[in-house]
mmCIF file of C-alpha atoms in Angstrom:
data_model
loop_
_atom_site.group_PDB
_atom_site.id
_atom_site.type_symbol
_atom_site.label_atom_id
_atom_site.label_comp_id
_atom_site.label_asym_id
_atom_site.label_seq_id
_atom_site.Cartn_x
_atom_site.Cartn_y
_atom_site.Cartn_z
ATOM 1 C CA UNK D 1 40.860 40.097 -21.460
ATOM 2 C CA UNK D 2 42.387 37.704 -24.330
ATOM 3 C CA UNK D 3 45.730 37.723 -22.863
ATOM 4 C CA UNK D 4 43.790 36.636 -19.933
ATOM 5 C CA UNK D 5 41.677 33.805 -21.389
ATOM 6 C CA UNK D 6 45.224 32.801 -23.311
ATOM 7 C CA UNK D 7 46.824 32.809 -19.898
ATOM 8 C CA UNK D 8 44.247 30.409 -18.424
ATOM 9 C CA UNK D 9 43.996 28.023 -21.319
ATOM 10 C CA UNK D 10 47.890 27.646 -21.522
ATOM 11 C CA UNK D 11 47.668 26.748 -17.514
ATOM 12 C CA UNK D 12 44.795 24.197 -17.691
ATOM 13 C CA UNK D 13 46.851 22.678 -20.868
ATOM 14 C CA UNK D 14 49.356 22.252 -18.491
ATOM 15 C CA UNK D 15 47.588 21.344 -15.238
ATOM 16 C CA UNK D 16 46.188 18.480 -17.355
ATOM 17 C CA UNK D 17 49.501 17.196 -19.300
ATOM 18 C CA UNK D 18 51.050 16.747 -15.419
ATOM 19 C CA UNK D 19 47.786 15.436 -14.339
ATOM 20 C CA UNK D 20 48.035 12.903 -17.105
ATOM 21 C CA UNK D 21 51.537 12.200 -16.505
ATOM 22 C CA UNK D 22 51.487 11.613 -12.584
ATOM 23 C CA UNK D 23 50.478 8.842 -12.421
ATOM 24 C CA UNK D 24 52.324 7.097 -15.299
ATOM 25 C CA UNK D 25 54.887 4.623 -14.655
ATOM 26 C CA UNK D 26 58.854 6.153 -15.606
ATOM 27 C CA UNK D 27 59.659 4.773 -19.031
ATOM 28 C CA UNK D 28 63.425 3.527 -19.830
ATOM 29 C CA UNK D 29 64.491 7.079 -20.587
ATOM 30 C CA UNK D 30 63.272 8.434 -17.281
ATOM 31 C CA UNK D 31 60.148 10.337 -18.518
ATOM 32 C CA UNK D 32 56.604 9.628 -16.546
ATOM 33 C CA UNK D 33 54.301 8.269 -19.392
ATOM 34 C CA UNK D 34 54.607 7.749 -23.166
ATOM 35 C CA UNK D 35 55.542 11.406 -24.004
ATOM 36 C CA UNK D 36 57.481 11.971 -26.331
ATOM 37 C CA UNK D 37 58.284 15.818 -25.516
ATOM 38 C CA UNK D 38 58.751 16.146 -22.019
ATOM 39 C CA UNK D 39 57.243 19.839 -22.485
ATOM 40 C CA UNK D 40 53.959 21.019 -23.529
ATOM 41 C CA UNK D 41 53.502 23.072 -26.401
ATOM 42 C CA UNK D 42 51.577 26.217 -25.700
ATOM 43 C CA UNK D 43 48.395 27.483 -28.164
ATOM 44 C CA UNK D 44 49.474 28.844 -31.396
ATOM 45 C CA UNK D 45 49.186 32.673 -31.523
ATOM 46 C CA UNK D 46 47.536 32.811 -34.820
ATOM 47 C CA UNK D 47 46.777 36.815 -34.500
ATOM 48 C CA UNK D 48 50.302 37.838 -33.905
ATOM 49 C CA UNK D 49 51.522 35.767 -37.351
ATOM 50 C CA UNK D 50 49.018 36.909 -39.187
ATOM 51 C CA UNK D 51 49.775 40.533 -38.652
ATOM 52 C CA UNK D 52 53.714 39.717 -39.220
ATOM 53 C CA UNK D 53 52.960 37.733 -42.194
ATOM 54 C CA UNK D 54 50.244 39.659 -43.761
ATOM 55 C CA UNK D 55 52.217 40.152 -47.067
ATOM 56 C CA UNK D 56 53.398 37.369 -47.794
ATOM 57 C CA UNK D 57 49.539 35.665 -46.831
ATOM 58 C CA UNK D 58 47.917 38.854 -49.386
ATOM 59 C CA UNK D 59 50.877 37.417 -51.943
ATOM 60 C CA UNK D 60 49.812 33.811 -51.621
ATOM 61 C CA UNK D 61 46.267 34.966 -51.598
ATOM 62 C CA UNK D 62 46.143 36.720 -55.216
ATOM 63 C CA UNK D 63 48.530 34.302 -56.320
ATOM 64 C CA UNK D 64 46.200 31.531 -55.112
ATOM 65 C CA UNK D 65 42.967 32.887 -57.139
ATOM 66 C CA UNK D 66 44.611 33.696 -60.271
ATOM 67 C CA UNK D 67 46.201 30.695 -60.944
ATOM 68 C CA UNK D 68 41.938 29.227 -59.452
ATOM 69 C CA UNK D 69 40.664 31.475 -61.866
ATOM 70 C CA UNK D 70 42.882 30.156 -64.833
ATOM 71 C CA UNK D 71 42.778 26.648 -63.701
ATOM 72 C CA UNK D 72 38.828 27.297 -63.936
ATOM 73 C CA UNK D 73 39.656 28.258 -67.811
ATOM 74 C CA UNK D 74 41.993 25.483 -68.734
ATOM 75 C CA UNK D 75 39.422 22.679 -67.176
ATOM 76 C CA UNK D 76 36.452 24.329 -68.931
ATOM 77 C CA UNK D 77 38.630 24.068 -72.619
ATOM 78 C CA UNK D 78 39.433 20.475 -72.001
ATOM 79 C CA UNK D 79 35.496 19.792 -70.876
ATOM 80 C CA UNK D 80 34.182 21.324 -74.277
ATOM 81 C CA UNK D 81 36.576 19.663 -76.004
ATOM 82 C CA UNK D 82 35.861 16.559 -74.554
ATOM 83 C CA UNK D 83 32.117 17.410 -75.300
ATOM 84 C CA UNK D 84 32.734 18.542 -79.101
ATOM 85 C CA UNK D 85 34.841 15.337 -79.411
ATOM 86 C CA UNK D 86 32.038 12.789 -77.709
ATOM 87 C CA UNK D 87 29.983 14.673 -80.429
ATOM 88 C CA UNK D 88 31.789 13.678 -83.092
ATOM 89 C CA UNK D 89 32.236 10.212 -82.074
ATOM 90 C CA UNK D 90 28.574 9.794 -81.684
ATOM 91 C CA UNK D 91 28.179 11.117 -85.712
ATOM 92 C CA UNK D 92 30.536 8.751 -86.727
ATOM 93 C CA UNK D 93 28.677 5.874 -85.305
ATOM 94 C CA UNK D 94 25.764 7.118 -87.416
ATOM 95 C CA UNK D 95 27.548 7.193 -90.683
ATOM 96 C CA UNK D 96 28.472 3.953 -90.004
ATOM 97 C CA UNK D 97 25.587 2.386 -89.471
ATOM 98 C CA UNK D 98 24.394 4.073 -92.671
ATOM 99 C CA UNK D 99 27.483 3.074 -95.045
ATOM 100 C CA UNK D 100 26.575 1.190 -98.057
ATOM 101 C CA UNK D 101 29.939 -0.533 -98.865
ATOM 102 C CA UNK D 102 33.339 -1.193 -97.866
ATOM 103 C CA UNK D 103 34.533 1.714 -99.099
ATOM 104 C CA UNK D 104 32.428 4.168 -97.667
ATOM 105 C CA UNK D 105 33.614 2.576 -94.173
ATOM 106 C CA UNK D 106 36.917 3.344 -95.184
ATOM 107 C CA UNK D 107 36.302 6.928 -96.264
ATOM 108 C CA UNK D 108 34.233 7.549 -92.728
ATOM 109 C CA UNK D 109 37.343 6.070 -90.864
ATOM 110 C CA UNK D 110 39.791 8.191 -92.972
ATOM 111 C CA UNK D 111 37.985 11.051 -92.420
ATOM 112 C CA UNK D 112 37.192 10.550 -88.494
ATOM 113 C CA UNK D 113 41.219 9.642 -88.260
ATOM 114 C CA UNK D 114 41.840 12.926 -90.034
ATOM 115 C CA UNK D 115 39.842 15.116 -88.160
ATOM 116 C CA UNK D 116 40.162 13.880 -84.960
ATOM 117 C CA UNK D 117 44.569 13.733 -85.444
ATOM 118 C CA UNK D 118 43.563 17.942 -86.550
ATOM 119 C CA UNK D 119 41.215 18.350 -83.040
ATOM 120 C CA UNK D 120 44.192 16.810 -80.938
ATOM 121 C CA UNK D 121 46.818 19.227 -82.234
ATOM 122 C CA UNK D 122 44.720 22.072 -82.163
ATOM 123 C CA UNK D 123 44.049 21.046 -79.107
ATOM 124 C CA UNK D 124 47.242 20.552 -77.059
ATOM 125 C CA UNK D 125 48.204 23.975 -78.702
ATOM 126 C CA UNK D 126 45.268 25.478 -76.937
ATOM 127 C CA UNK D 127 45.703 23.845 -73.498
ATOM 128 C CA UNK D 128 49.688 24.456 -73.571
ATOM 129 C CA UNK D 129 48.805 28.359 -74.260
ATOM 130 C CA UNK D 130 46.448 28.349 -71.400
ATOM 131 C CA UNK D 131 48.812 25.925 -68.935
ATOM 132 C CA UNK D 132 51.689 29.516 -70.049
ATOM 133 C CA UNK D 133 49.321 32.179 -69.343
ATOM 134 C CA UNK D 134 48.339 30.381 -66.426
ATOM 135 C CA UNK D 135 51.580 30.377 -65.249
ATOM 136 C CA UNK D 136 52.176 33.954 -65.749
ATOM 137 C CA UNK D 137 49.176 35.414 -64.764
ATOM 138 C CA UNK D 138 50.049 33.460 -61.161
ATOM 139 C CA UNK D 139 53.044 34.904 -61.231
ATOM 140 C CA UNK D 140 52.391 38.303 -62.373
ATOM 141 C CA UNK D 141 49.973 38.267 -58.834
ATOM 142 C CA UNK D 142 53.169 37.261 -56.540
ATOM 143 C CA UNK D 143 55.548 40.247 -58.216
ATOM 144 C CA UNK D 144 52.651 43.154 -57.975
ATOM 145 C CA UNK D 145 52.429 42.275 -54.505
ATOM 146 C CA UNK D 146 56.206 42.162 -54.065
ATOM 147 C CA UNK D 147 56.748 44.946 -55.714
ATOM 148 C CA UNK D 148 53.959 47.222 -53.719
ATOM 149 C CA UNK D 149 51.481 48.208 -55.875
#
């Protein structure tokens, strides 16, 4: 009954690429119409692929959600970093405002420069351990599949 409805589809498809080329003027190269291809392509067969490929699609499939899933960890380290940073940005702008002198401007200053050059480091330490296990965890998913289990 598929083969059947596949059948019919792939001869209307037809029918109606002559149909639409009949009456088309020849173009310099001898082809009726604008056509490019002077065949028509028949509907994909996306069942038979799928069972061909079905590995390598399971493969790309775990592959695909662990490095997700990872990603998912790295972006929610940068976004409470981010928020623990915008935190500390806001405190500073309230010692600020309450500094007495010169000096205690400088020592707010010193100290934000300090602690926020420590925050960075720590920081890009964190994200470049997540961006490696992210990597291997992804490709951890690709050799258990490869290798069967």
């Amino acid at each position: 009954m598929v083969q059947a409805a596949r059948d019919s589809a792939q001869k209307l498809h037809r029918d109606e690429a002559v149909a639409s080329t009949a009456s088309k003027p020849q173009n310099r190269n001898g082809r009726k119409g604008d056509d490019v291809f002077p065949f028509t392509v028949p509907p994909f067969d996306l069942d038979s692929w799928s069972s061909v490929n079905a590995d390598a699609i399971g493969s790309l499939t775990r592959s695909g959600a662990a490095w997700a899933n990872s990603l998912i960890d790295l972006n929610r380290e940068v976004l409470n970093f981010l928020n623990r940073r915008w935190s500390e940005d806001i405190s500073i702008q309230r010692r600020l405002v309450k500094a007495k002198s010169f000096e205690d401007v400088q020592a707010i200053y010193s100290d934000f420069f300090a602690t926020a050059s420590s925050h960075y480091g720590e920081e890009s330490q964190k994200l470049a351990e997540l961006s490696t296990k992210m990597t291997k965890v992804t490709f951890d998913a690709m050799q258990e599949n490869a290798s069967g289990k």
